[in-house]
Amino acid sequence: MDRWRALLPALVVASGLLGAHVSGCRVYRSLELRADDFRLTWRPQRAADARVVIVAIDDTSIEREGRWPWSRARMAELVRKLAAYQPRAVGFDVVQSEASPPEAGGNAADEALAWALRELPRTVLGYFLDFARESPPEERVRLRTYDRVRVRGSDALEWLPPRVARLPRVTSNLPLFQAAAADAGYFNFVPDVDGTIRRVPLALRYGDEIAVPLALATLRQALGQPLSIEVSSEGVRFVRLGDRALPVDRSGFLRIDFRGPPRTFVHIPATDVLQGRVPPEQLRDKIVLVGVTATAVYDLRVTPFSPVFPGVEIHATVIDNVLQGRFLWSPAWGEAFAVLAIVGFTLLVALVLARMTAARAALVCLAVAVAYVAIAETLLRQHGCVFPVLGPSLAIGLTFATGTLQRYVWEERERRRLRKALELYLSPAAAAYVAEHPQALHLGGEKRECTVLFSDLRGFTAISEALPAEQLVELLNVYLGAMTEVVFEHDGMLDKYMGDGLMALWGAPLPSVHHARQACAAALTMRERLAQLCERWRDRGWPQLALGVGINTGPMVFGNLGSAEHLSLTVVGDNVNLASRLEGLNKRYGTTILASEETVRQAGNQLLVREIDWVRVKGRQQPVRVFEVLGVGDFAQRRALEGMAHRFESALACYRERHWGEALESFREILRDYPADGPAAVFAQRCEQYLRRAPGPEWSPITHVEEK
């Protein structure tokens, strides 16, 4: 092969990668960041610093203490309780920017919170800088800045975000609160191009001043050390806390060394602090951050470890990094090295391809790539140095791929023509997929034993007529989303949505020996989750919903069904239809969850059930014993319900033996203790009917149901 021609792929790859790298191409930058994310999440993680604790205003706290935001009286109580634990410093990742209305205590409530803040030494309040809106000059706010500031050059501050001279609008705490606190810091985050938080700005520009972040302000109070910053015409030269130098880039950003997924740090519910349930040693002499982690409040951020990472835990991570002296950093010459590595590797691979066979060249390129990545990993794990990996790795891979393709084109023209001919009928991707999984496109399926669940909302037609279309859609989305989460929590497969109902499957595609038990547990959780939703909807004036669930276990056909153009991964069969019929029977018996005898048998003794009836459903000759699912493994609930279940079984036995009067009295006794029990009411009505007009000798206790 002509060596000059062998260099052509290297030049093309090097030009493309260098252009993307130097210009900051959004796609390239996003890929580069995600490659670093993978390395960071894959490495062994260090334990979080035990000196940092989060007092979380979480879902439990809001449920027990009331909706957020809390009143100033409640916040004052929280501050006083925190002061009793004698923490080293407390930072608040919340802002109290508006005065209390008269109905919430007015000035007296605000004064109470201010007094509480004075009692809590080394308190740091958070605030927000809104760069999207400009603050009028007369509304300029005096911010806490660095203790020692050195600015060299008239254009030095332009390196700091937001790199404009205009004043951003400040959402700050009331002056009353700020005067009572020891310090203040902003809690702004600046995401990367893909919306992920990987860095935090340790300095933000506010006019001609340099604001301090909440994490550093809290550390300043906790350690009693001054904050220093120097900015020149070349960018931020250093940021220091006392003698600690923090590795920032030229814009003052610090790369966050995350310790792990959410809740890596100790989280203490705020309600436990309010109720005095926290052991003193958990908060005494600790750096405490108070923030909101409740899902509904949405102070959640996207990070490399999780798309729902509490914002307050990011501040905690920054404090942890400073305390441990463990940082992520990139050398000042890292960009220049990345450029040289891209050029060098492309030329190296081109020369290797020109002198070796494709197989040997592949081994050499693989060895070079592995060696480079291993060195980068060693630097990352031992020294926290984030070295560029994507660009050099792509240089090796793309140069080898393009060089191999060039050799393929030049030396194997007949094979290239054949491939082009095949591509007239199949795309390369489709051909590769069919070759690897030829059975995937076949229509049909396989017979498996599974458990299928159908759920439906009761009276949804009337609800849909009462609600506006927008609210109806919102209600359905919330409801179906919650039910789908339940299915996934119990390792089920969502088969399909059917209006206000859904169909779910256990036992396929992944086999499970506990599929019947999982389905029953999911049904009970659905009922609980719907009750929780109804409690939340009550304040909105939305109707209270009721659920109907049918569960059946048995052989059914699972696989790709449909046509060659449209496939659906689902199950079909008589046992699937029976589950749907059982769901409909809930209306007849006033129940919520009905399961077949086979489901109850396979679910095991942990399942608390009561037999309801023998039923012959439409389209099925053999009757089926139907059971109501009451609970799974909850022994407290079992003691409460087993007595009622045994009484119902005794009454049902009398009914089947044609002792109508005795059965009626038993059912009425059950109704006196459980007035809302639907099955007892149904059988009491039947007994009354048979006492008025006894059926003939051909009577059978099997109930025939014609409707679907």
XYZ file of C-alpha atoms in Angstrom:
708
model
C 0.000 0.000 0.000
C 1.272 3.439 -0.850
C 2.484 5.037 2.405
C 1.329 8.497 1.442
C -2.120 7.169 0.821
C -1.946 5.368 4.178
C -1.531 8.750 5.869
C -4.722 10.106 4.329
C -7.105 8.504 6.892
C -4.855 9.781 9.705
C -5.012 13.331 8.390
C -8.776 13.189 8.005
C -9.309 11.796 11.512
C -6.818 14.189 13.108
C -8.399 17.194 11.382
C -11.899 16.204 12.432
C -11.014 15.450 16.054
C -8.862 18.544 16.436
C -11.621 20.700 14.988
C -14.186 19.222 17.380
C -11.810 19.461 20.349
C -10.630 23.021 19.793
C -13.994 24.454 18.747
C -15.788 22.903 21.742
C -18.273 20.948 19.568
C -21.338 20.238 21.704
C -21.622 16.565 20.700
C -17.906 15.914 21.142
C -17.851 17.718 24.474
C -20.865 15.782 25.702
C -19.255 12.472 24.730
C -16.015 13.494 26.413
C -17.837 14.346 29.630
C -19.810 11.098 29.600
C -16.595 9.131 29.104
C -15.191 10.814 32.200
C -18.450 10.060 34.053
C -18.085 6.380 33.274
C -14.531 6.334 34.607
C -15.523 8.175 37.770
C -18.495 5.954 38.553
C -16.549 2.779 37.776
C -13.619 3.485 40.096
C -13.738 2.499 43.799
C -15.387 5.273 45.783
C -14.063 6.748 49.000
C -16.301 7.023 52.033
C -17.974 10.361 52.637
C -16.551 12.520 55.410
C -18.409 11.747 58.640
C -18.079 15.374 59.705
C -20.652 16.411 57.079
C -24.332 15.708 57.823
C -27.469 16.623 55.897
C -30.684 17.526 57.682
C -33.160 16.743 54.940
C -36.592 18.257 54.506
C -37.656 15.040 52.821
C -40.951 13.452 51.894
C -41.355 12.010 55.386
C -40.747 15.384 57.024
C -43.248 17.132 54.765
C -45.793 14.393 55.340
C -45.460 14.702 59.131
C -44.806 18.422 59.562
C -46.868 19.938 56.767
C -46.486 21.239 53.239
C -43.375 23.082 52.162
C -42.536 25.927 52.595
C -42.906 25.676 56.349
C -43.983 28.591 58.478
C -41.373 30.775 60.121
C -42.475 29.387 63.481
C -41.679 25.858 62.309
C -38.329 26.984 60.864
C -37.507 28.816 64.076
C -38.224 25.639 66.032
C -35.943 23.668 63.689
C -33.138 26.205 64.156
C -33.509 26.113 67.941
C -33.455 22.331 67.984
C -30.320 22.354 65.819
C -28.652 24.846 68.149
C -29.219 22.457 71.058
C -27.080 19.841 69.300
C -24.116 22.286 69.130
C -23.049 21.732 65.516
C -19.803 23.241 64.270
C -21.609 25.193 61.526
C -24.961 25.072 59.758
C -25.580 26.017 56.130
C -29.118 26.497 54.821
C -29.724 25.473 51.208
C -33.050 27.309 51.375
C -33.901 30.978 51.087
C -36.329 32.993 53.213
C -36.872 35.961 50.902
C -40.407 37.113 51.716
C -41.952 38.456 54.890
C -44.492 36.286 56.671
C -48.106 37.210 55.920
C -50.312 38.259 58.844
C -52.139 34.945 58.883
C -48.768 33.161 59.342
C -47.660 35.318 62.261
C -46.352 38.367 60.408
C -43.433 40.278 61.873
C -43.572 38.340 65.139
C -42.912 35.057 63.307
C -40.014 36.621 61.400
C -38.558 38.019 64.614
C -38.798 34.586 66.211
C -36.783 33.051 63.379
C -34.211 35.849 63.577
C -33.771 35.246 67.326
C -33.356 31.536 66.672
C -30.663 32.251 64.073
C -28.797 34.400 66.594
C -28.838 31.466 69.022
C -27.260 29.197 66.389
C -23.617 30.295 65.983
C -21.807 30.055 62.653
C -24.990 30.032 60.612
C -24.763 30.449 56.834
C -27.807 31.372 54.765
C -28.096 30.559 51.086
C -29.275 32.845 48.302
C -29.708 32.670 44.536
C -28.268 34.819 41.754
C -30.660 35.020 38.802
C -28.473 35.821 35.794
C -31.468 35.769 33.456
C -32.813 38.967 35.024
C -31.020 42.208 35.663
C -31.275 43.902 39.030
C -32.032 47.644 39.022
C -29.202 49.725 40.496
C -31.364 50.849 43.409
C -31.910 47.193 44.388
C -28.223 46.363 44.701
C -27.691 43.878 47.546
C -24.628 43.809 49.746
C -23.201 40.289 49.538
C -20.637 38.498 51.661
C -17.488 38.261 49.545
C -14.035 36.750 49.850
C -11.967 37.924 52.806
C -8.946 38.614 50.640
C -9.428 39.616 47.020
C -6.725 40.533 44.556
C -7.713 41.616 41.040
C -4.896 42.153 38.549
C -5.999 43.722 35.296
C -9.001 45.762 34.255
C -10.508 42.792 32.395
C -9.776 40.175 35.067
C -13.357 39.881 36.337
C -14.567 38.992 32.862
C -13.287 35.463 33.461
C -15.886 34.903 36.178
C -19.387 33.851 35.243
C -21.641 35.423 34.115
C -18.868 37.367 32.298
C -21.062 40.429 31.919
C -20.931 43.666 33.851
C -24.665 43.954 34.553
C -25.980 43.042 37.981
C -27.997 39.809 38.231
C -31.137 39.831 40.339
C -30.541 38.445 43.823
C -33.102 36.285 45.581
C -31.782 36.856 49.080
C -32.950 36.320 52.625
C -34.741 39.093 54.456
C -32.273 41.631 55.908
C -33.584 40.689 59.358
C -32.428 37.094 58.854
C -29.183 37.976 57.151
C -28.216 40.303 59.968
C -28.823 37.480 62.450
C -26.720 34.963 60.499
C -22.942 34.769 60.547
C -22.453 34.389 56.799
C -24.156 33.902 53.427
C -23.362 32.104 50.172
C -25.028 31.479 46.845
C -26.303 28.027 45.946
C -26.196 28.414 42.150
C -25.130 25.503 39.971
C -23.934 25.772 36.376
C -24.589 22.585 34.375
C -22.396 21.381 31.535
C -23.553 21.289 27.916
C -25.566 18.087 28.512
C -27.356 19.472 31.579
C -25.271 17.500 34.089
C -23.697 19.048 37.193
C -20.010 18.134 37.311
C -18.477 21.423 38.418
C -19.379 24.197 40.820
C -18.422 27.860 40.446
C -16.401 28.913 43.482
C -16.731 32.566 42.454
C -19.548 34.427 40.731
C -19.402 37.986 39.557
C -21.806 40.479 41.084
C -20.904 43.793 39.544
C -17.347 44.478 40.702
C -17.618 42.068 43.629
C -16.894 38.352 43.875
C -19.573 36.331 45.653
C -18.866 33.217 47.731
C -20.681 29.869 47.317
C -22.653 28.320 50.161
C -20.193 25.434 50.603
C -17.149 27.697 51.056
C -19.040 30.135 53.287
C -20.043 27.218 55.517
C -16.462 25.968 55.640
C -15.254 29.487 56.436
C -17.459 29.494 59.512
C -16.783 25.873 60.472
C -12.994 26.125 60.283
C -12.609 29.809 61.130
C -10.276 30.327 58.180
C -10.334 33.171 55.644
C -11.188 32.800 51.972
C -8.763 34.225 49.412
C -8.975 34.634 45.656
C -6.735 36.140 43.013
C -7.932 36.934 39.482
C -5.771 38.246 36.684
C -6.174 38.960 33.004
C -5.412 35.243 32.404
C -8.171 33.996 34.692
C -8.484 32.811 38.276
C -4.995 32.171 39.623
C -6.009 30.589 42.927
C -8.792 30.098 45.478
C -7.719 29.327 49.049
C -9.405 28.481 52.306
C -6.759 29.308 54.864
C -3.707 27.402 53.624
C -5.763 25.010 51.521
C -5.436 25.656 47.780
C -8.470 24.554 45.777
C -7.768 23.376 42.200
C -9.992 25.605 40.064
C -9.888 26.330 36.339
C -9.442 29.769 34.839
C -13.144 30.568 35.317
C -13.107 29.585 38.979
C -14.882 26.231 38.588
C -14.069 23.261 40.830
C -14.552 19.742 39.463
C -16.688 17.793 41.954
C -15.305 14.476 43.201
C -18.614 12.737 43.938
C -18.456 10.103 46.651
C -21.253 7.992 45.243
C -24.979 7.937 44.501
C -27.601 9.917 46.444
C -27.649 9.431 50.232
C -23.927 8.670 50.363
C -23.806 11.247 53.151
C -25.759 10.818 56.364
C -29.316 12.091 55.859
C -31.319 12.949 58.961
C -34.989 13.795 58.385
C -35.810 17.280 59.630
C -38.859 15.896 61.390
C -36.565 13.750 63.567
C -34.690 16.883 64.616
C -37.968 18.640 65.405
C -39.170 15.688 67.457
C -35.840 15.285 69.265
C -35.259 11.768 67.979
C -31.658 12.299 66.820
C -28.810 11.038 69.037
C -26.633 14.017 70.085
C -23.442 12.524 68.655
C -24.898 12.562 65.131
C -24.962 16.373 65.025
C -22.614 17.635 67.727
C -19.546 19.348 66.266
C -20.682 18.417 62.721
C -20.966 20.576 59.642
C -24.697 20.483 58.991
C -26.428 21.371 55.747
C -30.183 21.907 55.776
C -31.896 21.400 52.429
C -34.980 20.111 50.679
C -34.808 16.602 49.205
C -38.549 15.947 48.830
C -39.406 14.787 45.328
C -42.361 17.121 44.851
C -40.275 20.233 45.632
C -37.804 19.317 42.897
C -34.469 20.522 44.253
C -32.980 17.567 42.362
C -30.117 17.746 39.884
C -28.589 15.571 37.191
C -25.141 14.273 38.155
C -22.875 11.500 36.820
C -24.159 9.208 39.569
C -27.879 9.861 39.299
C -30.383 11.910 37.293
C -32.161 12.808 40.570
C -29.411 13.950 42.914
C -30.334 16.271 45.827
C -28.856 19.731 45.369
C -27.957 19.965 49.052
C -25.829 16.822 48.695
C -23.779 18.540 45.980
C -22.883 21.276 48.478
C -22.046 18.530 50.988
C -19.759 16.884 48.430
C -17.842 20.124 47.847
C -17.344 20.516 51.603
C -16.225 16.874 51.780
C -13.686 17.412 48.976
C -12.146 20.369 50.783
C -12.051 18.643 54.182
C -10.420 15.494 52.795
C -8.173 17.389 50.406
C -9.291 14.982 47.699
C -10.029 16.780 44.433
C -10.487 16.137 40.749
C -8.238 18.360 38.672
C -6.820 18.694 35.202
C -3.270 19.911 34.551
C -2.847 23.307 32.946
C -1.127 21.666 29.997
C -3.856 19.041 29.613
C -5.438 20.664 26.548
C -2.107 20.963 24.748
C -1.298 17.354 25.588
C -4.681 16.208 24.219
C -3.924 17.927 20.906
C -0.460 16.332 20.694
C -1.866 12.922 21.655
C -4.530 13.070 18.948
C -1.957 13.959 16.262
C 0.633 11.482 17.523
C -1.723 8.528 17.814
C -3.249 9.059 14.374
C 0.221 9.085 12.769
C 1.330 6.069 14.800
C -1.685 3.993 13.799
C -1.291 4.993 10.154
C 2.323 3.811 10.134
C 1.409 0.557 11.876
C -1.318 -0.151 9.321
C 1.092 0.557 6.461
C 3.652 -1.953 7.740
C 1.534 -4.773 9.231
C -1.386 -6.968 8.432
C -4.782 -5.861 9.722
C -4.779 -8.501 12.497
C -1.346 -7.537 13.823
C -2.117 -3.844 13.504
C -5.298 -4.384 15.525
C -3.309 -6.009 18.338
C -0.764 -3.185 18.383
C -3.480 -0.491 18.380
C -5.357 -2.282 21.122
C -2.209 -2.524 23.236
C -1.472 1.190 22.776
C -5.034 2.160 23.650
C -5.107 -0.102 26.720
C -1.757 1.229 27.927
C -2.871 4.844 27.536
C -6.183 4.258 29.311
C -4.397 2.341 32.092
C -2.038 5.279 32.670
C -4.978 7.699 32.700
C -6.848 5.455 35.169
C -3.832 5.258 37.449
C -3.525 9.045 37.497
C -7.231 9.373 38.217
C -7.389 6.814 41.019
C -4.174 7.721 42.788
C -3.967 11.474 42.215
C -7.455 12.603 41.102
C -5.972 13.824 37.806
C -8.584 13.772 35.024
C -6.605 13.184 31.856
C -8.224 13.403 28.396
C -9.176 9.901 27.244
C -11.885 10.266 24.617
C -9.914 12.231 22.006
C -6.776 10.036 22.008
C -8.885 6.847 22.167
C -11.013 8.018 19.246
C -7.840 8.917 17.384
C -6.624 5.322 17.698
C -9.975 3.709 16.980
C -11.104 5.955 14.140
C -7.715 5.945 12.425
C -7.590 2.161 12.592
C -11.186 1.908 11.360
C -10.705 4.353 8.473
C -7.328 2.854 7.566
C -8.770 -0.656 7.594
C -11.684 0.517 5.495
C -9.293 2.127 3.034
C -7.329 -1.104 2.757
C -10.574 -2.972 2.347
C -11.640 -0.651 -0.482
C -8.319 -0.778 -2.295
C -7.361 -4.425 -1.880
C -10.739 -6.157 -1.862
C -12.778 -4.418 -4.523
C -14.763 -7.505 -5.393
C -15.859 -7.911 -1.823
C -16.820 -4.232 -1.694
C -18.993 -4.642 -4.827
C -20.700 -7.627 -3.270
C -21.410 -5.667 -0.114
C -22.854 -2.812 -2.128
C -25.087 -5.268 -3.949
C -26.353 -6.641 -0.629
C -26.974 -3.126 0.662
C -29.498 -2.676 -2.140
C -31.710 -5.077 -0.203
C -30.606 -4.769 3.423
C -28.999 -2.023 5.450
C -25.719 -3.000 7.141
C -27.279 -2.610 10.563
C -30.286 -4.752 9.648
C -28.119 -7.419 8.099
C -25.855 -7.585 11.140
C -28.853 -7.867 13.448
C -30.516 -10.633 11.421
C -27.239 -12.540 11.315
C -26.836 -12.342 15.069
C -30.494 -12.883 16.062
C -32.310 -14.558 13.135
C -35.076 -15.864 15.365
C -35.955 -12.373 16.604
C -37.960 -11.509 13.494
C -39.974 -14.726 13.420
C -43.651 -14.441 14.198
C -44.956 -16.579 17.036
C -43.860 -17.401 20.558
C -43.353 -20.072 23.188
C -45.576 -21.551 25.847
C -44.694 -20.487 29.378
C -46.302 -20.522 32.786
C -46.801 -16.902 33.793
C -48.967 -14.720 35.985
C -50.933 -11.961 34.321
C -52.580 -8.982 36.029
C -55.307 -6.685 34.753
C -56.219 -3.477 36.570
C -58.963 -0.945 35.913
C -60.428 2.157 37.531
C -63.980 1.926 38.814
C -66.483 4.490 37.513
C -63.979 6.154 35.234
C -66.628 7.057 32.685
C -68.442 9.257 35.200
C -65.110 10.755 36.293
C -64.159 11.598 32.717
C -67.444 13.454 32.277
C -66.935 15.473 35.466
C -63.342 16.631 34.921
C -62.019 18.999 32.257
C -59.929 17.311 29.586
C -56.638 18.769 30.827
C -57.198 17.591 34.393
C -58.392 14.208 33.182
C -55.198 13.703 31.184
C -53.089 14.828 34.146
C -54.933 12.476 36.487
C -54.484 9.547 34.118
C -50.803 10.262 33.611
C -50.140 10.433 37.342
C -52.210 7.325 38.043
C -50.754 5.183 35.258
C -47.257 6.399 36.071
C -47.654 5.355 39.701
C -49.110 1.955 38.781
C -46.322 1.346 36.275
C -43.734 2.121 38.945
C -45.363 -0.497 41.153
C -45.148 -3.104 38.388
C -41.462 -2.362 37.902
C -40.782 -2.347 41.644
C -42.048 -5.934 41.774
C -40.015 -7.035 38.724
C -42.982 -7.209 36.387
C -43.282 -6.421 32.702
C -45.743 -3.789 31.500
C -47.592 -5.346 28.604
C -49.853 -2.493 27.560
C -52.113 0.364 28.649
C -55.821 0.047 27.956
C -57.454 3.415 28.549
C -57.530 3.787 32.322
C -56.286 0.239 32.879
C -53.130 -1.719 32.333
C -51.968 -5.268 31.759
C -48.813 -6.576 33.426
C -46.944 -9.854 33.330
C -44.682 -11.879 35.620
C -42.642 -14.917 34.629
C -41.619 -13.583 31.194
C -39.444 -12.583 29.494
C -37.220 -13.500 32.476
C -38.355 -16.676 34.256
C -39.264 -16.455 37.950
C -40.426 -19.126 40.366
C -42.229 -16.499 42.463
C -44.234 -14.823 39.709
C -47.609 -15.452 41.389
C -46.442 -13.978 44.696
C -44.866 -10.985 42.942
C -48.094 -10.235 41.077
C -50.194 -10.391 44.255
C -47.736 -8.172 46.110
C -47.859 -5.705 43.228
C -51.663 -5.632 43.345
C -51.657 -4.841 47.067
C -49.076 -2.102 46.535
C -51.238 -0.672 43.738
C -54.111 -0.401 46.170
C -51.923 1.350 48.741
C -50.364 3.668 46.170
C -53.796 4.669 44.837
C -54.937 5.479 48.374
C -51.907 7.753 48.759
C -52.694 9.446 45.455
C -56.294 10.012 46.508
C -55.106 11.699 49.707
C -53.017 14.104 47.628
C -55.833 14.685 45.165
C -58.368 15.452 47.872
C -57.012 18.983 48.270
C -57.415 19.552 44.531
C -61.026 18.518 44.585
C -60.410 15.540 42.347
C -62.683 12.505 42.698
C -61.671 9.562 44.870
C -60.834 6.558 42.713
C -61.313 2.856 43.305
C -59.303 0.049 41.767
C -60.213 -3.358 40.392
C -57.504 -6.004 39.869
C -57.717 -9.509 38.432
C -54.832 -12.012 38.640
C -54.455 -15.454 37.086
C -51.613 -17.935 36.748
C -51.228 -20.640 34.154
C -49.753 -21.639 30.793
C -49.936 -18.977 28.095
C -48.156 -18.122 24.852
C -45.451 -15.460 25.156
C -43.585 -13.911 22.238
C -43.683 -11.611 19.236
C -47.222 -11.561 17.894
C -48.667 -9.531 15.065
C -47.633 -9.115 11.463
C -44.286 -8.931 9.760
C -44.520 -5.123 9.810
C -45.884 -4.637 13.317
C -44.834 -6.866 16.221
C -45.928 -6.805 19.836
C -44.241 -8.629 22.706
C -47.199 -9.951 24.709
C -49.036 -13.022 26.020
C -52.229 -14.630 24.756
C -54.353 -17.563 25.776
C -57.337 -18.664 27.831
C -55.545 -17.911 31.096
C -54.989 -14.330 29.977
C -58.701 -13.957 29.268
C -59.536 -15.396 32.695
C -57.463 -12.719 34.429
C -59.416 -10.079 32.536
C -62.715 -11.700 33.575
C -61.590 -11.782 37.220
C -60.858 -8.075 37.089
C -64.434 -7.467 35.944
C -65.852 -9.632 38.753
C -64.734 -7.046 41.317
C -67.768 -4.964 40.324
C -70.106 -7.862 41.112
C -68.634 -8.689 44.534
C -67.542 -5.221 45.695
C -63.922 -6.319 45.997
C -60.624 -4.824 44.883
C -58.283 -7.747 44.141
C -59.489 -11.125 42.898
C -57.170 -14.014 42.073
C -57.666 -17.509 40.738
C -57.102 -20.677 42.764
C -53.882 -21.436 40.855
C -52.452 -18.021 41.665
C -53.277 -18.436 45.353
C -51.748 -21.923 45.409
C -48.477 -20.804 43.848
C -48.272 -17.624 45.920
C -47.863 -19.737 49.062
C -48.876 -19.475 52.701
C -47.663 -15.911 53.079
C -50.675 -14.730 51.069
C -53.727 -13.850 53.181
C -56.880 -14.612 51.162
C -60.490 -15.645 51.526
C -62.479 -17.694 49.070
C -65.274 -15.695 47.457
C -67.136 -18.011 45.103
C -67.121 -20.649 42.397
C -67.589 -18.864 39.113
C -68.067 -20.000 35.527
C -67.084 -17.014 33.384
C -68.177 -16.382 29.839
C -66.309 -18.419 27.262
C -65.007 -20.979 29.780
C -66.666 -24.296 30.597
C -64.791 -25.184 33.770
C -65.676 -23.172 36.883
C -62.885 -21.482 38.801
C -62.542 -20.839 42.513
C -62.132 -17.117 43.070
C -60.249 -15.649 46.039
C -59.935 -12.131 47.380
C -56.342 -11.120 48.134
C -56.194 -9.382 51.518
C -52.490 -9.119 52.340
C -49.001 -10.569 51.935
C -46.880 -11.489 54.937
C -48.162 -8.700 57.209
C -48.775 -10.598 60.438
C -50.383 -7.660 62.238
C -52.857 -7.337 59.399
C -53.248 -11.113 59.342
C -54.415 -11.183 62.970
C -56.942 -8.449 62.230
C -58.377 -10.065 59.098
C -58.038 -13.799 59.663
C -61.015 -13.827 62.016
C -63.245 -12.150 59.461
C -61.949 -14.476 56.720
C -62.736 -17.588 58.805
C -66.214 -16.291 59.611
C -66.845 -15.678 55.932
C -65.641 -19.170 55.007
C -68.002 -20.716 57.581
C -70.914 -18.667 56.262
C -69.978 -19.622 52.695
C -69.974 -23.312 53.653
C -73.501 -22.971 55.080
C -74.589 -21.239 51.898
C -73.241 -24.045 49.722
C -75.004 -26.625 51.904
C -78.316 -24.759 51.319
C -78.639 -23.650 54.960
C -79.910 -20.267 53.855
C -81.121 -19.001 57.222
C -77.954 -19.869 59.115
C -75.822 -18.465 56.305
C -77.855 -15.247 56.213
C -77.408 -14.675 59.929
C -73.635 -15.242 59.610
C -73.335 -12.837 56.709
C -75.364 -10.222 58.592
C -73.056 -10.565 61.606
C -70.086 -9.945 59.346
C -71.795 -6.869 57.932
C -72.465 -5.525 61.411
C -68.711 -5.643 62.109
C -67.633 -4.762 58.562
C -70.424 -2.700 56.966
C -68.429 -2.093 53.777
C -67.738 -5.766 53.074
C -69.022 -6.297 49.528
C -68.965 -10.146 49.339
C -70.925 -10.503 52.596
C -73.565 -8.103 51.259
C -73.807 -10.040 47.967
C -74.293 -13.413 49.660
C -76.703 -11.999 52.230
C -78.857 -10.767 49.357
C -78.701 -14.213 47.714
C -79.708 -15.915 50.942
C -82.689 -13.598 51.338
C -83.722 -14.367 47.765
C -83.475 -18.141 48.314
C -85.395 -17.926 51.598
C -88.222 -16.180 49.771
C -88.104 -18.659 46.912
C -86.021 -21.770 47.352
C -84.284 -23.068 44.202
C -84.890 -26.567 42.911
C -82.776 -29.651 43.628
C -80.671 -28.968 40.517
C -79.272 -25.834 42.217
C -75.499 -25.536 42.201
C -73.311 -23.115 44.198
C -71.507 -22.224 40.989
C -72.233 -18.673 39.808
C -72.642 -18.174 36.082
C -71.363 -14.840 34.780
C -72.291 -13.921 31.219
C -70.928 -10.398 31.046
C -67.235 -9.768 30.385
